[in-house]
mmCIF file of C-alpha atoms and ligand atoms in Angstrom:
data_model
loop_
_atom_site.group_PDB
_atom_site.id
_atom_site.type_symbol
_atom_site.label_atom_id
_atom_site.label_comp_id
_atom_site.label_asym_id
_atom_site.label_seq_id
_atom_site.Cartn_x
_atom_site.Cartn_y
_atom_site.Cartn_z
ATOM 1 C CA MET K 616 26.540 3.454 -11.573
ATOM 2 C CA GLY K 617 27.380 6.946 -12.764
ATOM 3 C CA LYS K 618 24.830 9.569 -13.728
ATOM 4 C CA SER K 619 25.646 9.306 -17.416
ATOM 5 C CA SER K 620 25.155 5.530 -17.590
ATOM 6 C CA LYS K 621 21.744 6.002 -15.962
ATOM 7 C CA ASP K 622 21.061 8.689 -18.552
ATOM 8 C CA LYS K 623 21.816 6.171 -21.296
ATOM 9 C CA ARG K 624 19.743 3.414 -19.757
ATOM 10 C CA ASP K 625 16.658 5.239 -18.572
ATOM 11 C CA VAL K 626 14.739 7.590 -20.816
ATOM 12 C CA TYR K 627 12.414 8.758 -18.017
ATOM 13 C CA TYR K 628 15.374 9.609 -15.800
ATOM 14 C CA ARG K 629 16.675 11.779 -18.635
ATOM 15 C CA LEU K 630 13.318 13.343 -19.425
ATOM 16 C CA ALA K 631 12.692 14.184 -15.767
ATOM 17 C CA LYS K 632 15.841 16.257 -15.660
ATOM 18 C CA GLU K 633 15.063 17.888 -18.993
ATOM 19 C CA GLN K 634 11.533 18.817 -17.940
ATOM 20 C CA GLY K 635 12.410 19.962 -14.417
ATOM 21 C CA TRP K 636 10.900 17.136 -12.363
ATOM 22 C CA ARG K 637 12.725 16.157 -9.189
ATOM 23 C CA ALA K 638 12.298 12.442 -9.959
ATOM 24 C CA ARG K 639 11.233 10.200 -12.842
ATOM 25 C CA SER K 640 8.214 9.164 -10.719
ATOM 26 C CA ALA K 641 6.481 12.352 -11.929
ATOM 27 C CA PHE K 642 5.731 10.530 -15.179
ATOM 28 C CA LYS K 643 3.919 7.749 -13.353
ATOM 29 C CA LEU K 644 1.473 10.225 -11.849
ATOM 30 C CA LEU K 645 1.105 12.140 -15.123
ATOM 31 C CA GLN K 646 0.392 8.899 -16.996
ATOM 32 C CA LEU K 647 -2.123 7.790 -14.366
ATOM 33 C CA ASP K 648 -3.802 11.164 -14.830
ATOM 34 C CA GLU K 649 -4.020 10.638 -18.616
ATOM 35 C CA GLU K 650 -6.116 7.558 -17.909
ATOM 36 C CA PHE K 651 -8.127 8.635 -14.850
ATOM 37 C CA ASN K 652 -8.312 12.484 -14.962
ATOM 38 C CA LEU K 653 -7.157 12.493 -11.359
ATOM 39 C CA PHE K 654 -7.025 16.257 -10.928
ATOM 40 C CA ASP K 655 -10.470 17.257 -12.208
ATOM 41 C CA ASN K 656 -12.076 19.536 -9.569
ATOM 42 C CA VAL K 657 -9.228 18.892 -7.121
ATOM 43 C CA HIS K 658 -8.281 21.830 -4.877
ATOM 44 C CA TYR K 659 -7.031 20.141 -1.693
ATOM 45 C CA ALA K 660 -4.575 17.254 -1.836
ATOM 46 C CA VAL K 661 -2.238 15.210 0.366
ATOM 47 C CA ASP K 662 1.001 13.690 -0.933
ATOM 48 C CA LEU K 663 2.163 10.870 1.356
ATOM 49 C CA CYS K 664 5.775 9.654 1.101
ATOM 50 C CA ALA K 665 6.555 12.641 -1.065
ATOM 51 C CA ALA K 666 10.356 13.100 -1.147
ATOM 52 C CA PRO K 667 12.142 14.239 -3.214
ATOM 53 C CA GLY K 668 8.897 15.855 -4.367
ATOM 54 C CA SER K 669 8.115 15.195 -8.019
ATOM 55 C CA TRP K 670 4.505 14.158 -7.253
ATOM 56 C CA SER K 671 4.118 17.351 -5.198
ATOM 57 C CA GLN K 672 5.445 19.278 -8.201
ATOM 58 C CA VAL K 673 2.764 17.654 -10.377
ATOM 59 C CA LEU K 674 0.149 18.584 -7.767
ATOM 60 C CA THR K 675 1.217 22.259 -7.645
ATOM 61 C CA LYS K 676 1.119 22.432 -11.452
ATOM 62 C CA LYS K 677 -2.247 20.733 -11.897
ATOM 63 C CA LEU K 678 -4.025 22.347 -8.939
ATOM 64 C CA GLY K 679 -2.585 25.716 -9.984
ATOM 65 C CA GLU K 680 -4.073 25.217 -13.469
ATOM 66 C CA ASN K 681 -7.432 24.317 -11.911
ATOM 67 C CA HIS K 682 -7.327 27.512 -9.851
ATOM 68 C CA GLN K 683 -6.505 29.624 -12.902
ATOM 69 C CA LYS K 684 -9.497 28.132 -14.722
ATOM 70 C CA SER K 685 -11.870 28.713 -11.785
ATOM 71 C CA PRO K 686 -10.420 31.470 -9.563
ATOM 72 C CA GLN K 687 -13.695 31.665 -7.626
ATOM 73 C CA GLU K 688 -12.926 28.202 -6.142
ATOM 74 C CA GLN K 689 -10.742 27.790 -3.014
ATOM 75 C CA GLU K 690 -6.975 28.318 -3.257
ATOM 76 C CA PRO K 691 -5.118 25.012 -3.678
ATOM 77 C CA LYS K 692 -3.844 23.386 -0.503
ATOM 78 C CA ILE K 693 -1.203 20.667 -0.679
ATOM 79 C CA VAL K 694 0.272 18.841 2.310
ATOM 80 C CA ALA K 695 3.316 16.614 1.679
ATOM 81 C CA VAL K 696 4.810 14.128 4.149
ATOM 82 C CA ASP K 697 7.987 12.058 4.125
ATOM 83 C CA LEU K 698 10.415 10.464 6.559
ATOM 84 C CA GLN K 699 13.132 12.397 4.792
ATOM 85 C CA ALA K 700 13.565 16.133 4.630
ATOM 86 C CA MET K 701 12.482 17.581 1.307
ATOM 87 C CA ALA K 702 13.728 20.794 -0.313
ATOM 88 C CA PRO K 703 11.023 23.486 -0.072
ATOM 89 C CA LEU K 704 8.432 23.726 -2.832
ATOM 90 C CA ASP K 705 6.251 26.784 -3.339
ATOM 91 C CA GLY K 706 2.665 26.160 -2.280
ATOM 92 C CA VAL K 707 3.406 22.886 -0.479
ATOM 93 C CA ILE K 708 3.143 22.469 3.308
ATOM 94 C CA GLN K 709 5.767 19.941 4.333
ATOM 95 C CA ILE K 710 5.836 17.556 7.266
ATOM 96 C CA GLN K 711 8.849 15.376 8.039
ATOM 97 C CA GLY K 712 7.394 12.276 9.654
ATOM 98 C CA ASP K 713 6.466 8.622 9.478
ATOM 99 C CA ILE K 714 3.039 7.975 7.958
ATOM 100 C CA THR K 715 2.574 4.850 10.095
ATOM 101 C CA LYS K 716 2.668 7.030 13.267
ATOM 102 C CA GLU K 717 -0.491 8.462 14.723
ATOM 103 C CA SER K 718 1.301 11.744 15.562
ATOM 104 C CA THR K 719 2.081 12.322 11.856
ATOM 105 C CA ALA K 720 -1.508 11.606 10.902
ATOM 106 C CA ASP K 721 -2.665 14.123 13.529
ATOM 107 C CA GLU K 722 -0.289 16.720 12.114
ATOM 108 C CA ILE K 723 -1.644 16.220 8.586
ATOM 109 C CA ILE K 724 -5.213 16.369 9.801
ATOM 110 C CA GLY K 725 -4.335 19.564 11.746
ATOM 111 C CA HIS K 726 -3.310 21.325 8.536
ATOM 112 C CA PHE K 727 -6.728 20.686 7.042
ATOM 113 C CA ASP K 728 -8.560 22.654 9.759
ATOM 114 C CA GLY K 729 -11.517 20.319 9.565
ATOM 115 C CA LYS K 730 -11.691 20.662 5.777
ATOM 116 C CA LEU K 731 -11.398 17.613 3.600
ATOM 117 C CA ALA K 732 -9.115 16.705 0.726
ATOM 118 C CA ASP K 733 -10.307 15.847 -2.764
ATOM 119 C CA LEU K 734 -7.305 13.621 -3.472
ATOM 120 C CA VAL K 735 -4.747 11.636 -1.441
ATOM 121 C CA ILE K 736 -1.743 10.152 -3.235
ATOM 122 C CA CYS K 737 0.936 7.857 -1.828
ATOM 123 C CA ASP K 738 4.055 6.713 -3.659
ATOM 124 C CA GLY K 739 5.517 5.191 -0.502
ATOM 125 C CA ALA K 740 8.124 2.507 -0.827
ATOM 126 C CA PRO K 741 10.165 0.838 1.870
ATOM 127 C CA ASP K 742 13.899 0.374 1.423
ATOM 128 C CA VAL K 743 13.679 -2.828 -0.572
ATOM 129 C CA THR K 744 15.486 -5.733 1.091
ATOM 130 C CA GLY K 745 15.274 -8.169 -1.823
ATOM 131 C CA LEU K 746 13.333 -10.585 0.410
ATOM 132 C CA HIS K 747 10.107 -10.446 -1.581
ATOM 133 C CA ASP K 748 7.736 -11.526 1.191
ATOM 134 C CA MET K 749 9.220 -8.968 3.566
ATOM 135 C CA ASP K 750 9.149 -6.168 0.977
ATOM 136 C CA GLU K 751 5.534 -6.923 0.080
ATOM 137 C CA TYR K 752 4.553 -7.018 3.739
ATOM 138 C CA ILE K 753 6.142 -3.639 4.513
ATOM 139 C CA GLN K 754 4.655 -2.135 1.376
ATOM 140 C CA ALA K 755 1.227 -3.396 2.469
ATOM 141 C CA GLN K 756 1.771 -1.791 5.897
ATOM 142 C CA LEU K 757 2.535 1.547 4.274
ATOM 143 C CA LEU K 758 -0.547 1.242 2.117
ATOM 144 C CA LEU K 759 -2.755 0.485 5.125
ATOM 145 C CA ALA K 760 -1.239 3.414 7.040
ATOM 146 C CA ALA K 761 -1.953 5.649 4.038
ATOM 147 C CA LEU K 762 -5.504 4.317 3.885
ATOM 148 C CA ASN K 763 -5.992 5.079 7.603
ATOM 149 C CA ILE K 764 -4.874 8.683 7.128
ATOM 150 C CA THR K 765 -7.053 8.904 4.037
ATOM 151 C CA THR K 766 -10.154 7.906 6.009
ATOM 152 C CA HIS K 767 -9.553 10.990 8.190
ATOM 153 C CA VAL K 768 -8.969 13.565 5.480
ATOM 154 C CA LEU K 769 -10.674 12.500 2.239
ATOM 155 C CA ARG K 770 -14.085 13.879 1.346
ATOM 156 C CA PRO K 771 -16.812 11.460 0.316
ATOM 157 C CA GLY K 772 -16.503 11.001 -3.424
ATOM 158 C CA GLY K 773 -12.724 11.725 -3.303
ATOM 159 C CA THR K 774 -9.904 9.701 -4.852
ATOM 160 C CA PHE K 775 -7.008 7.756 -3.319
ATOM 161 C CA VAL K 776 -4.025 6.696 -5.433
ATOM 162 C CA ALA K 777 -1.237 4.546 -4.024
ATOM 163 C CA LYS K 778 1.684 2.396 -4.996
ATOM 164 C CA ILE K 779 1.050 -1.290 -4.469
ATOM 165 C CA PHE K 780 3.231 -4.360 -4.904
ATOM 166 C CA ARG K 781 1.259 -6.877 -6.915
ATOM 167 C CA GLY K 782 2.372 -9.926 -4.974
ATOM 168 C CA LYS K 783 0.515 -13.104 -4.150
ATOM 169 C CA ASP K 784 -1.536 -11.568 -1.327
ATOM 170 C CA VAL K 785 -2.681 -8.517 -3.238
ATOM 171 C CA THR K 786 -6.328 -9.617 -3.371
ATOM 172 C CA LEU K 787 -6.550 -9.186 0.408
ATOM 173 C CA LEU K 788 -5.569 -5.535 -0.015
ATOM 174 C CA TYR K 789 -8.038 -5.111 -2.867
ATOM 175 C CA SER K 790 -10.842 -6.430 -0.640
ATOM 176 C CA GLN K 791 -9.890 -4.013 2.122
ATOM 177 C CA LEU K 792 -9.840 -1.073 -0.290
ATOM 178 C CA LYS K 793 -13.180 -2.146 -1.759
ATOM 179 C CA MET K 794 -14.713 -1.650 1.694
ATOM 180 C CA PHE K 795 -14.110 2.083 1.252
ATOM 181 C CA PHE K 796 -14.161 2.657 -2.495
ATOM 182 C CA PRO K 797 -16.684 1.144 -4.900
ATOM 183 C CA VAL K 798 -14.257 1.601 -7.790
ATOM 184 C CA VAL K 799 -10.763 0.158 -7.322
ATOM 185 C CA THR K 800 -8.488 -0.184 -10.355
ATOM 186 C CA CYS K 801 -4.937 -1.414 -10.518
ATOM 187 C CA SER K 802 -2.846 0.381 -13.107
ATOM 188 C CA LYS K 803 0.736 0.150 -14.336
ATOM 189 C CA PRO K 804 2.040 3.300 -16.056
ATOM 190 C CA ARG K 805 4.442 2.918 -18.994
ATOM 191 C CA SER K 806 7.131 4.666 -16.981
ATOM 192 C CA SER K 807 7.010 1.957 -14.289
ATOM 193 C CA ARG K 808 9.507 -0.738 -15.147
ATOM 194 C CA ASN K 809 8.104 -4.108 -16.187
ATOM 195 C CA SER K 810 10.713 -5.825 -14.070
ATOM 196 C CA SER K 811 9.202 -4.211 -10.958
ATOM 197 C CA ILE K 812 6.161 -5.660 -9.171
ATOM 198 C CA GLU K 813 5.091 -2.077 -8.512
ATOM 199 C CA SER K 814 1.683 -0.958 -9.763
ATOM 200 C CA PHE K 815 -0.744 1.724 -8.631
ATOM 201 C CA ILE K 816 -4.227 1.404 -7.291
ATOM 202 C CA VAL K 817 -6.666 4.125 -8.173
ATOM 203 C CA CYS K 818 -9.561 4.098 -5.710
ATOM 204 C CA GLN K 819 -12.458 6.332 -6.674
ATOM 205 C CA ASN K 820 -15.613 7.689 -5.084
ATOM 206 C CA TYR K 821 -14.704 7.353 -1.389
ATOM 207 C CA GLN K 822 -17.647 5.946 0.542
ATOM 208 C CA PRO K 823 -16.753 4.657 4.000
ATOM 209 C CA PRO K 824 -19.059 1.972 5.417
ATOM 210 C CA ALA K 825 -22.041 3.371 7.360
ATOM 211 C CA ASP K 826 -20.977 4.328 10.916
ATOM 212 C CA TYR K 827 -17.288 3.806 10.122
ATOM 213 C CA LYS K 828 -15.158 5.776 12.575
ATOM 214 C CA PRO K 829 -11.783 6.808 11.093
ATOM 215 C CA THR K 830 -9.023 5.231 13.154
ATOM 216 C CA MET K 831 -5.258 5.243 13.108
ATOM 217 C CA VAL K 832 -4.882 1.728 14.439
ATOM 218 C CA ASN K 833 -2.752 -0.393 12.216
ATOM 219 C CA PRO K 834 -4.111 -3.827 12.991
ATOM 220 C CA LEU K 835 -0.960 -5.603 11.944
ATOM 221 C CA LEU K 836 1.398 -3.409 13.966
ATOM 222 C CA ASP K 837 -0.408 -1.940 16.954
ATOM 223 C CA LEU K 838 -1.402 -4.451 19.560
ATOM 224 C CA GLN K 839 -3.096 -1.955 21.874
ATOM 225 C CA TYR K 840 -6.825 -2.405 21.465
ATOM 226 C CA ASP K 841 -7.951 0.300 23.858
ATOM 227 C CA ALA K 842 -10.883 2.698 23.789
ATOM 228 C CA LYS K 843 -8.960 4.942 21.378
ATOM 229 C CA ASN K 844 -8.371 2.159 18.921
ATOM 230 C CA GLU K 845 -11.708 0.460 19.170
ATOM 231 C CA MET K 846 -12.281 -2.114 16.482
ATOM 232 C CA VAL K 847 -15.966 -2.714 16.743
ATOM 233 C CA GLY K 848 -18.917 -2.668 14.377
ATOM 234 C CA PRO K 849 -18.021 -1.709 10.832
ATOM 235 C CA ASN K 850 -14.465 -0.849 11.896
ATOM 236 C CA ARG K 851 -13.799 -4.495 12.652
ATOM 237 C CA VAL K 852 -12.908 -5.410 9.107
ATOM 238 C CA ILE K 853 -9.291 -6.419 9.419
ATOM 239 C CA VAL K 854 -8.602 -9.056 12.012
ATOM 240 C CA PRO K 855 -5.498 -8.858 14.163
ATOM 241 C CA PHE K 856 -3.031 -11.717 13.803
ATOM 242 C CA ILE K 857 -1.089 -12.640 16.904
ATOM 243 C CA ALA K 858 1.511 -15.397 17.160
ATOM 244 C CA CYS K 859 1.075 -17.583 20.238
ATOM 245 C CA GLY K 860 2.675 -20.580 21.970
ATOM 246 C CA ASP K 861 5.912 -20.925 23.917
ATOM 247 C CA ILE K 862 8.680 -19.204 22.034
ATOM 248 C CA ASN K 863 11.119 -21.844 23.410
ATOM 249 C CA GLY K 864 8.920 -24.764 22.360
ATOM 250 C CA TYR K 865 9.347 -26.911 19.250
ATOM 251 C CA ASP K 866 9.686 -25.047 15.970
ATOM 252 C CA ALA K 867 7.342 -26.591 13.376
ATOM 253 C CA ASP K 868 9.764 -25.755 10.567
ATOM 254 C CA ARG K 869 12.730 -27.588 12.063
ATOM 255 C CA THR K 870 13.622 -31.310 11.962
ATOM 256 C CA TYR K 871 14.576 -32.856 15.303
ATOM 257 C CA PRO K 872 16.612 -36.152 15.357
ATOM 258 C CA LEU K 873 14.777 -39.228 16.679
ATOM 259 C CA GLN K 874 15.811 -40.566 20.107
ATOM 260 C CA SER K 875 17.318 -44.122 19.983
ATOM 261 C CA THR K 876 14.477 -45.279 22.259
ATOM 262 C CA TYR K 877 11.811 -43.988 19.921
ATOM 263 C CA THR K 878 9.155 -46.510 18.775
ATOM 264 C CA PRO K 879 6.807 -45.464 15.997
ATOM 265 C CA LEU K 880 3.192 -45.531 17.100
ATOM 266 C CA ASP K 881 0.071 -46.162 15.078
ATOM 267 C CA PRO K 882 -2.210 -43.193 14.535
ATOM 268 C CA LEU K 883 -4.646 -42.854 17.385
ATOM 269 C CA GLN K 884 -7.552 -42.902 14.999
ATOM 270 C CA PRO K 885 -6.769 -44.068 11.454
ATOM 271 C CA PRO K 886 -9.168 -42.815 8.781
ATOM 272 C CA ILE K 887 -12.310 -44.944 8.619
ATOM 273 C CA THR K 888 -12.654 -44.929 4.859
ATOM 274 C CA ALA K 889 -9.419 -43.565 3.545
ATOM 275 C CA PRO K 890 -9.822 -42.230 -0.011
ATOM 276 C CA TYR K 891 -6.506 -43.846 -0.965
ATOM 277 C CA LYS K 892 -7.536 -47.346 0.295
ATOM 278 C CA THR K 893 -8.537 -48.703 -3.128
ATOM 279 C CA ALA K 894 -5.336 -47.414 -4.718
ATOM 280 C CA ILE K 895 -3.207 -49.169 -2.064
ATOM 281 C CA SER K 896 -5.101 -52.429 -2.470
ATOM 282 C CA LEU K 897 -4.740 -52.324 -6.276
ATOM 283 C CA ARG K 898 -1.026 -51.653 -5.987
ATOM 284 C CA ARG K 899 -0.550 -54.438 -3.393
ATOM 285 C CA ASN K 900 -2.270 -56.930 -5.686
ATOM 286 C CA ASN K 901 -0.283 -55.696 -8.655
ATOM 287 C CA ILE K 902 -3.380 -54.663 -10.549
ATOM 288 C CA SER K 903 -2.931 -51.888 -13.045
ATOM 289 C CA THR K 904 -5.724 -49.382 -13.669
ATOM 290 C CA ALA K 905 -4.236 -48.191 -16.974
HETATM 291 N N1 SAM B 2045 6.664 10.378 -5.032
HETATM 292 C C1 SAM B 2045 8.032 10.793 -4.749
HETATM 293 C C2 SAM B 2045 8.457 11.714 -5.831
HETATM 294 O O1 SAM B 2045 7.777 11.758 -6.847
HETATM 295 O O2 SAM B 2045 9.451 12.421 -5.662
HETATM 296 C C3 SAM B 2045 8.961 9.604 -4.645
HETATM 297 C C4 SAM B 2045 8.680 8.790 -3.428
HETATM 298 S S1 SAM B 2045 9.947 7.634 -3.093
HETATM 299 C C5 SAM B 2045 9.670 6.421 -4.313
HETATM 300 C C6 SAM B 2045 9.346 6.803 -1.679
HETATM 301 C C7 SAM B 2045 9.421 7.652 -0.426
HETATM 302 O O3 SAM B 2045 8.692 6.961 0.582
HETATM 303 C C8 SAM B 2045 10.824 7.856 0.128
HETATM 304 O O4 SAM B 2045 11.161 9.199 0.073
HETATM 305 C C9 SAM B 2045 10.709 7.382 1.586
HETATM 306 O O5 SAM B 2045 11.395 8.207 2.498
HETATM 307 C C10 SAM B 2045 9.209 7.448 1.808
HETATM 308 N N2 SAM B 2045 8.740 6.619 2.916
HETATM 309 C C11 SAM B 2045 8.929 5.287 3.103
HETATM 310 N N3 SAM B 2045 8.355 4.890 4.251
HETATM 311 C C12 SAM B 2045 7.771 6.000 4.797
HETATM 312 C C13 SAM B 2045 7.034 6.228 5.975
HETATM 313 N N4 SAM B 2045 6.779 5.237 6.828
HETATM 314 N N5 SAM B 2045 6.589 7.470 6.243
HETATM 315 C C14 SAM B 2045 6.871 8.484 5.393
HETATM 316 N N6 SAM B 2045 7.566 8.328 4.248
HETATM 317 C C15 SAM B 2045 8.022 7.108 3.952
#
């Protein structure tokens, strides 16, 4: 599809270029802000999965305005991370890295010099495969990785905003987020296409559980449960899931042909009072219940 046909089809694509945003996604963040006042009193922020950088542009604008209003407050600090290289942006520290990797998290944390962020945003999206279950799973992994980093850098009371795919298992993610944020809202900006299962969660008033130790373990990816990745006490919220059984054994989803010598056997222990017993007896005796 050429640029001009996209121009015709997508008003936000057009507007982004007209208004100087690197991507149409800028409008999603701006519209979320209209509803949630995301940038009030925000001076330090992290933009996860930031390329090409329109959310970082919004951050520099909004945090810059905050600083102009209250110059006595700290200078804005913005750290942006993405797998892909991003063209430089004034006032934004950039890291090229994978947010699911502990080393990237350490690098982000390093830039904060022990200080804490007021806001973490994540617009991360995997390369969509079209296999919905797979796409939702990878999206959930990104979200959990972003949440892990957030637990290291967000100040109590801070806000976390992230893209979420509202699939069938989304309530599990909501429950996990509710462990850390008393207020979790799912929001769909006008600029996010209705045909997309994308929405955004806005998690407010960060309050980790008592004694929670920030960790970078991703329970669904990392299988090393060593002293560094301890999952004990309040940290033990998400249970690991491990497949087991002989990989060369029978596959429960396949059908295997019966051997010619096969004789059907009765169940070892038939139900004592089967709930369907009456129905079978009525049918056998040709008695209608209608
Ligand atoms: N918010 C951005 C903006 O406004 O310009 C757009 C973000 S784009 C929709 C999603 C980004 O997520 C891509 O640039 C992709 O490289 C990044 N991404 C996906 N998986 C990632 C990962 N594991 N670590 C870091 N970035 C990732």
